[in-house]
mmCIF file of C-alpha atoms in Angstrom:
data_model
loop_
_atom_site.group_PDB
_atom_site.id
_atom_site.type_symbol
_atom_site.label_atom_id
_atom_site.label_comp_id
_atom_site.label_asym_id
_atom_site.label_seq_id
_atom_site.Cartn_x
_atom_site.Cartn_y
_atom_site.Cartn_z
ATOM 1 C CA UNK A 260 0.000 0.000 0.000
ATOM 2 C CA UNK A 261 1.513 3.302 -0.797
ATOM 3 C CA UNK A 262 1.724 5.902 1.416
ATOM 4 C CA UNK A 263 -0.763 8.336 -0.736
ATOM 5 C CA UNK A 264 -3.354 5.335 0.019
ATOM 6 C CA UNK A 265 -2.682 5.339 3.550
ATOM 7 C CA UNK A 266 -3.226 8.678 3.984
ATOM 8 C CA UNK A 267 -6.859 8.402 2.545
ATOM 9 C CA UNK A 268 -7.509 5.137 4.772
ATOM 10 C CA UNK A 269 -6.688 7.344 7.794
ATOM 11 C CA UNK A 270 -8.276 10.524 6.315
ATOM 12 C CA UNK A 271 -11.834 7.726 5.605
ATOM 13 C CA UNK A 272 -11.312 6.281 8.845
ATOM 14 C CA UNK A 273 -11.129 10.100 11.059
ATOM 15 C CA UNK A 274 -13.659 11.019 9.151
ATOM 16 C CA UNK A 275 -15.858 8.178 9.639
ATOM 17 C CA UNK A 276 -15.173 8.742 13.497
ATOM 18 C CA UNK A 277 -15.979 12.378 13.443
ATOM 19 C CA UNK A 278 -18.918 11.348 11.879
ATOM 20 C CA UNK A 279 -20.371 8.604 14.286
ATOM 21 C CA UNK A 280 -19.310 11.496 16.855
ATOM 22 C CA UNK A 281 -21.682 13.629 16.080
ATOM 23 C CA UNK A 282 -24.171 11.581 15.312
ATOM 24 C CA UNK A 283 -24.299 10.187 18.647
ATOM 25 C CA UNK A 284 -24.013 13.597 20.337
ATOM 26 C CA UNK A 285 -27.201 15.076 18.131
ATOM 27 C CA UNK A 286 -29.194 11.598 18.840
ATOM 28 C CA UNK A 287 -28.451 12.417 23.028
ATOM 29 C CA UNK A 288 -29.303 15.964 22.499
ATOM 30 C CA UNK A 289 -32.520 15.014 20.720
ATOM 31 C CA UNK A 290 -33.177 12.469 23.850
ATOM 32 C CA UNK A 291 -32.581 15.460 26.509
ATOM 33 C CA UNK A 292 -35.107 17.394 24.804
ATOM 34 C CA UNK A 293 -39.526 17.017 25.032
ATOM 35 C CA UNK A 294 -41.489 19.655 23.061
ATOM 36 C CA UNK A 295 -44.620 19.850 24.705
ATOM 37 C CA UNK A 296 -48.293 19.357 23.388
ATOM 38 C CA UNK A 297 -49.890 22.335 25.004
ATOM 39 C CA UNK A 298 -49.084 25.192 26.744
ATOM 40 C CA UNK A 299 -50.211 29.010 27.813
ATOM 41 C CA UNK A 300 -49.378 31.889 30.468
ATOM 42 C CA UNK A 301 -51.605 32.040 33.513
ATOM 43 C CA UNK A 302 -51.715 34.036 36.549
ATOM 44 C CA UNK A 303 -52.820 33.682 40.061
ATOM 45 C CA UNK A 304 -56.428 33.681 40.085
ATOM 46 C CA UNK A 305 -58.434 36.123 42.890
ATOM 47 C CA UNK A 306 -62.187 35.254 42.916
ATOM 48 C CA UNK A 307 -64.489 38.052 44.040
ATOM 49 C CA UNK A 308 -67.854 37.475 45.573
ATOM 50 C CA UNK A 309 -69.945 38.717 47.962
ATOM 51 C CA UNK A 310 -71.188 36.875 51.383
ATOM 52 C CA UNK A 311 -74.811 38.917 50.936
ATOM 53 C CA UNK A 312 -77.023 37.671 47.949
ATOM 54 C CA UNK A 313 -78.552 40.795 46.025
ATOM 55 C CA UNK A 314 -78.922 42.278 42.495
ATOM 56 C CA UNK A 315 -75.821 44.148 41.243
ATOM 57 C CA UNK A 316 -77.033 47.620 40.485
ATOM 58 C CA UNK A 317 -73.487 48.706 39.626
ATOM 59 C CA UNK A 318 -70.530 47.436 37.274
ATOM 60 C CA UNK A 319 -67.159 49.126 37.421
ATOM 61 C CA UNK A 320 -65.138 47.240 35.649
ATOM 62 C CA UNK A 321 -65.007 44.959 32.583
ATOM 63 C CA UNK A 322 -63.194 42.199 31.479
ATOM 64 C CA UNK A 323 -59.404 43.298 30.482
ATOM 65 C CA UNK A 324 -59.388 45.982 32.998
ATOM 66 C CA UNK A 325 -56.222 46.524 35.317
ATOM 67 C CA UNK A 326 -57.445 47.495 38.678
ATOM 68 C CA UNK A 327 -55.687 47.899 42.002
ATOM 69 C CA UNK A 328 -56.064 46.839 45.349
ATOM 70 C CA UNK A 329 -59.235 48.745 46.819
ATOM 71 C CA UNK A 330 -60.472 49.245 43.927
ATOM 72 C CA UNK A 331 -64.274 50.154 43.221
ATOM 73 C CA UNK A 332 -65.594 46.664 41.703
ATOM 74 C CA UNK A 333 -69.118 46.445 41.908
ATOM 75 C CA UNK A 334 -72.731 47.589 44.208
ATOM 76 C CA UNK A 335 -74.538 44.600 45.171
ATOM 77 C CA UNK A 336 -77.902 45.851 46.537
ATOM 78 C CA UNK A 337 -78.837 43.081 49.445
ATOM 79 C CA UNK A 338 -82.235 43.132 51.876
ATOM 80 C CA UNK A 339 -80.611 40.847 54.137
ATOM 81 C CA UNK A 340 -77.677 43.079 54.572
ATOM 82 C CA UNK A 341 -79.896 46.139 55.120
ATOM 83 C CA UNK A 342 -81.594 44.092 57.320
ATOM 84 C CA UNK A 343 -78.663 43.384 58.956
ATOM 85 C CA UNK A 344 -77.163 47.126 59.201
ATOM 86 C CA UNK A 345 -80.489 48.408 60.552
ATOM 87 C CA UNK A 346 -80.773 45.730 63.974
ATOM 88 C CA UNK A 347 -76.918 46.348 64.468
ATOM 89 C CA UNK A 348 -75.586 42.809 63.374
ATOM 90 C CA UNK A 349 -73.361 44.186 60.885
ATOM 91 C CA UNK A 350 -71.680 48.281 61.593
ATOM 92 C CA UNK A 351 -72.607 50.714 58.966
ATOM 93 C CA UNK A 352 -69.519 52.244 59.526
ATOM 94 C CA UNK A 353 -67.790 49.878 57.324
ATOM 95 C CA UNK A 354 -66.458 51.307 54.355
ATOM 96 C CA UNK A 355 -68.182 48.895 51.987
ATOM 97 C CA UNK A 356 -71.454 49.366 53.426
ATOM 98 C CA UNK A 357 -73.089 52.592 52.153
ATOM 99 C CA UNK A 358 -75.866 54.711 53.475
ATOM 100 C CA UNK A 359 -78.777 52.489 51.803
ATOM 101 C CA UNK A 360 -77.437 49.024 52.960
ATOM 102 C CA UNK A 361 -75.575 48.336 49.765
ATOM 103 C CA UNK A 362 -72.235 46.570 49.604
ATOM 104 C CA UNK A 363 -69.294 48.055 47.598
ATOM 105 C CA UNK A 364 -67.120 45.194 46.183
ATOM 106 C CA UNK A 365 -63.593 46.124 46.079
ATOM 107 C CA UNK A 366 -60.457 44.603 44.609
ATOM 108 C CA UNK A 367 -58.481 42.722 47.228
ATOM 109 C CA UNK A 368 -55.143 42.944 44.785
ATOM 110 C CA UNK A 369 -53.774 44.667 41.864
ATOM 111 C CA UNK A 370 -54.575 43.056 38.720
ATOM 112 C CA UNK A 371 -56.621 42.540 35.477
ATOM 113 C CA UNK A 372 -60.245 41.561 35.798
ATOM 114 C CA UNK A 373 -59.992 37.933 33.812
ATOM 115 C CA UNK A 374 -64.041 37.344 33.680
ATOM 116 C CA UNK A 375 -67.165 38.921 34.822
ATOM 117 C CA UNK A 376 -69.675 36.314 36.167
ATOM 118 C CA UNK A 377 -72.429 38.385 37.342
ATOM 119 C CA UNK A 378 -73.248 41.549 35.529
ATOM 120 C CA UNK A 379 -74.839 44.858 35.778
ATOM 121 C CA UNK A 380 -78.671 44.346 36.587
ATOM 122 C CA UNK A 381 -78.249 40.262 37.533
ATOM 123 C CA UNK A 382 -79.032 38.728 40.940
ATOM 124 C CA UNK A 383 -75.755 37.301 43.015
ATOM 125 C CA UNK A 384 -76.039 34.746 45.183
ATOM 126 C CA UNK A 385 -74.749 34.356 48.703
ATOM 127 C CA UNK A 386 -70.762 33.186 48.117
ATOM 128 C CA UNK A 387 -71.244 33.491 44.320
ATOM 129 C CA UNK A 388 -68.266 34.445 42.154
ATOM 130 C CA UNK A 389 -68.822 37.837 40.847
ATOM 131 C CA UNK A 390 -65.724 38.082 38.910
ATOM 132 C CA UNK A 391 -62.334 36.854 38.929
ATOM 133 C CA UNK A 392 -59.172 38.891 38.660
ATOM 134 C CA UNK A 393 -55.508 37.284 37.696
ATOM 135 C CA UNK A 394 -53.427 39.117 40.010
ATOM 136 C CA UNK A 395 -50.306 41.437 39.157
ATOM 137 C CA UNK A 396 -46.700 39.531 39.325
ATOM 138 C CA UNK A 397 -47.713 36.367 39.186
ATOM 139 C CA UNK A 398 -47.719 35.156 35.832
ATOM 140 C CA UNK A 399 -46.246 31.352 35.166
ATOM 141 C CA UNK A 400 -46.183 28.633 32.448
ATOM 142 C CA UNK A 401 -49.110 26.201 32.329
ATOM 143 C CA UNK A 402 -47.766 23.567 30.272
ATOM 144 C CA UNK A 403 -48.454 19.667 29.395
ATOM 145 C CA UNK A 404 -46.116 16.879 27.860
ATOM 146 C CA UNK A 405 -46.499 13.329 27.331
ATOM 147 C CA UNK A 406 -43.502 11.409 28.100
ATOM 148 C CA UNK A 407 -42.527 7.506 27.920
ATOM 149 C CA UNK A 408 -41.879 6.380 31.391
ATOM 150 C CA UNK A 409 -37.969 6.126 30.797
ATOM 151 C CA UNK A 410 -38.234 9.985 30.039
ATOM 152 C CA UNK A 411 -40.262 10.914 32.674
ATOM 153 C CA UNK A 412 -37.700 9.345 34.861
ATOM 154 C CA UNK A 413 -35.151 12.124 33.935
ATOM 155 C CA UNK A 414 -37.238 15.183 34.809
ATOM 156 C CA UNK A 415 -36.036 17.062 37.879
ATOM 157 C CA UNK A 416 -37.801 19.770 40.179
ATOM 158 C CA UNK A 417 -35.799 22.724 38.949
ATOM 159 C CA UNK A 418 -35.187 21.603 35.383
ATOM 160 C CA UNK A 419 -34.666 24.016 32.511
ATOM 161 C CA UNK A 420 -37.783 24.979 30.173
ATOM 162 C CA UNK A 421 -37.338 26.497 27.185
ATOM 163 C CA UNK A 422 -40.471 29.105 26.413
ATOM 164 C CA UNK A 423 -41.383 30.441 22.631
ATOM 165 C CA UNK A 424 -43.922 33.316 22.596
ATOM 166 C CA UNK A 425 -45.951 33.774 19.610
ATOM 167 C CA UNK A 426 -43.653 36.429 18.554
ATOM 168 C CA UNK A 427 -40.175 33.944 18.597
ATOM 169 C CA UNK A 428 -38.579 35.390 21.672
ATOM 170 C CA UNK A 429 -37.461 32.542 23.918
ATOM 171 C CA UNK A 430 -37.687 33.068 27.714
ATOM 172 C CA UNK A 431 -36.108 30.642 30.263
ATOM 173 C CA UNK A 432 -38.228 28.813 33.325
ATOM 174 C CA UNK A 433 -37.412 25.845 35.562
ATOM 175 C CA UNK A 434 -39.753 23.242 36.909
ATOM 176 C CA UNK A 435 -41.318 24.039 39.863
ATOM 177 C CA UNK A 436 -44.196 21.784 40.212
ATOM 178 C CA UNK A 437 -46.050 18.834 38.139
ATOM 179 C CA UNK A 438 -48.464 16.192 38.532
ATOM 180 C CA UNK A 439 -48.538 12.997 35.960
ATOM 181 C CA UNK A 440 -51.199 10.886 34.875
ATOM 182 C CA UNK A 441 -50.422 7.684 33.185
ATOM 183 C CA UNK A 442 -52.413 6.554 29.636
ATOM 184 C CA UNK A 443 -51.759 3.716 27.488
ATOM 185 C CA UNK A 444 -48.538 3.674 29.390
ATOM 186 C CA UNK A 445 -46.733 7.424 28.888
ATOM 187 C CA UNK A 446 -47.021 9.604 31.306
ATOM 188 C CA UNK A 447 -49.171 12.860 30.776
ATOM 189 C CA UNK A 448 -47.652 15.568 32.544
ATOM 190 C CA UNK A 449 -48.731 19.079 33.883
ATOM 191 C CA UNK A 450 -46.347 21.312 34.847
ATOM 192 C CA UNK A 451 -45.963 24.877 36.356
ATOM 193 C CA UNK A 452 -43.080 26.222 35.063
ATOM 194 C CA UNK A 453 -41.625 29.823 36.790
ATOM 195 C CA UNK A 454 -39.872 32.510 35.165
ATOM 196 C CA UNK A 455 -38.047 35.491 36.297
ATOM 197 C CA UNK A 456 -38.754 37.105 32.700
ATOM 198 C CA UNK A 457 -43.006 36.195 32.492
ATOM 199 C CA UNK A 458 -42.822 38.575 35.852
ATOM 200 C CA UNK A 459 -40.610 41.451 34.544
ATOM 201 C CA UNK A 460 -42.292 41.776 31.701
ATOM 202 C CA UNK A 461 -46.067 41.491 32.313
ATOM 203 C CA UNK A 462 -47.817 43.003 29.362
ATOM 204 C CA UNK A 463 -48.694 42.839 25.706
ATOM 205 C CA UNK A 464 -47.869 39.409 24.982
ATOM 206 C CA UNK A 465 -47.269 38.514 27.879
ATOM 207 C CA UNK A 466 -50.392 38.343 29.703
ATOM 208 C CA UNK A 467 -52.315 35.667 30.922
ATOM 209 C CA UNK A 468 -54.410 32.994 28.098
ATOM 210 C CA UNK A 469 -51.552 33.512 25.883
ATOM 211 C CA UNK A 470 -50.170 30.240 24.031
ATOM 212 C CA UNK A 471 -46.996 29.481 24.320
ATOM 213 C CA UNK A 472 -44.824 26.054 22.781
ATOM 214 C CA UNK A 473 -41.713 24.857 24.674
ATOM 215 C CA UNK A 474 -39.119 22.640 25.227
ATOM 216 C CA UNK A 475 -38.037 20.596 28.489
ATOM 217 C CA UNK A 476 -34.205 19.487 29.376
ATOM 218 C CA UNK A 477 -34.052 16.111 30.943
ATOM 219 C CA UNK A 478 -31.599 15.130 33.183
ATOM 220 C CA UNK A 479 -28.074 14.480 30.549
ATOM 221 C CA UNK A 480 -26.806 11.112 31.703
ATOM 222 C CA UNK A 481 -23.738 11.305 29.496
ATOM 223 C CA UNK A 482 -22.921 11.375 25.604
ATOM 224 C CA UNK A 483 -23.734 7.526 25.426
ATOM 225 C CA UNK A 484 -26.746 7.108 27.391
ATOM 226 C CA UNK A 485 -29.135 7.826 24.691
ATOM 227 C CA UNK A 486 -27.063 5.081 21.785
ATOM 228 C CA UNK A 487 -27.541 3.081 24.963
ATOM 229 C CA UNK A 488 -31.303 3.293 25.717
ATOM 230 C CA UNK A 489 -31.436 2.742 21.989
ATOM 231 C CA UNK A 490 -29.667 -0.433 21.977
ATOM 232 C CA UNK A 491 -31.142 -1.755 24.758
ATOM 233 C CA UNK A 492 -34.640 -1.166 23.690
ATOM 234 C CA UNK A 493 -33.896 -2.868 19.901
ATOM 235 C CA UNK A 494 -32.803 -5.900 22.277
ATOM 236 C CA UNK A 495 -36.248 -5.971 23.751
ATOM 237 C CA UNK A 496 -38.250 -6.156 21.015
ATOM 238 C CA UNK A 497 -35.801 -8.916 19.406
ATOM 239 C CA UNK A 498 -35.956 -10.943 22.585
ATOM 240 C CA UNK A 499 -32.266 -10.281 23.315
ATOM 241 C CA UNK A 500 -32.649 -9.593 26.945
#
């Protein structure tokens, strides 16, 4: 063999390596990462009632609205709570109570009104939900995956979630809570995911009931563990092992 042909054996056989290199390196990358199925921004919900049943004669607010804590929310006119003002049971000089016996629903936290229940001119009930505000600062990622159970076994409290907004931009989470139901054998998983960067920048898109499509990092058990997993599973289903 002449040297020239030696030189192209070794320059086949690096090249060969290099190759097999990176191929097993993208196929472990591609086992570290789950795109999930679904996923949105949510908030902190507040629910805003009223213990005194009575028809709401005033509406302040609307859906979308930002409103702050103490905030003028609604005027639920209540016999039972006039009632209640005029044999002493309850103090007029509450600030919610006005003159006539009517209760002024206020905003117990900043935030944006997410749904009106009851409206202007409707009848609440005793402990009914008038409305429902997602408070300020408290935005998160509400987001689901369905994983094999090998997979599922290298997700960690704390691991790193990639987040895509409509608009591109990717913002970085971690893991802070999830709960898994098993079907057909892969685990369905719901996770809260936090991020720093869904609080700084609440607004616009970012905003509660917004979609959002990311990507979970499982735990990296090494360049090889994924050709291994591989291997092992093709000797399952030929009866190797």
């Amino acid at each position: 063999m002449t040297w020239a042909n030696r030189f192209k054996l070794l320059v086949g056989i690096i090249a060969v390596l290099v190759i097999a290199a990176a191929a097993t390196l993208l196929f472990n990358q591609r086992r570290t990462e789950v795109a999930s199925t679904s996923g949105e921004i949510s908030a902190a919900e507040l629910a805003v009632g009223t213990d005194y049943g009575g028809l709401v004669t005033e509406a302040y607010v609307s859906k979308g609205d930002t409103v702050a804590a103490g905030d003028e929310l609604f005027l639920v006119s209540s016999l039972r709570l006039e009632q209640d003002v005029s044999t002493g049971a309850v103090s007029a000089a509450d600030a919610s109570i006005q003159s006539d016996g009517s209760l002024l629903v206020r905003a117990g936290a900043e935030g944006t009104v997410a749904e009106v229940a009851v409206g202007k001119g409707s009848y609440a009930a005793p402990g009914t939900v008038i409305a429902t505000i997602d408070q300020a600062n408290t935005l998160y990622a509400d987001l689901e995956f369905v994983l094999t159970p090998r997979d599922f076994g290298l997700v960690e409290q704390g691991a790193t979630v990639d987040l895509r907004l409509p608009d591109e931009r990717t913002l970085t989470g971690t893991v802070s809570d999830m709960s898994v139901e098993t079907i057909d054998g892969t685990a369905h998983v719901t996770m809260r995911v936090d991020s720093d960067a869904l609080v700084a920048e609440d607004g616009g898109l970012i905003q509660a009931g917004t979609p959002l499509n990311a990507t979970l990092h499982l735990r990296d058990d090494g360049p090889l563990a994924g050709v291994e997993d591989a291997l092992r599973d093709l000797s399952e289903r030929i009866g190797l092992s």
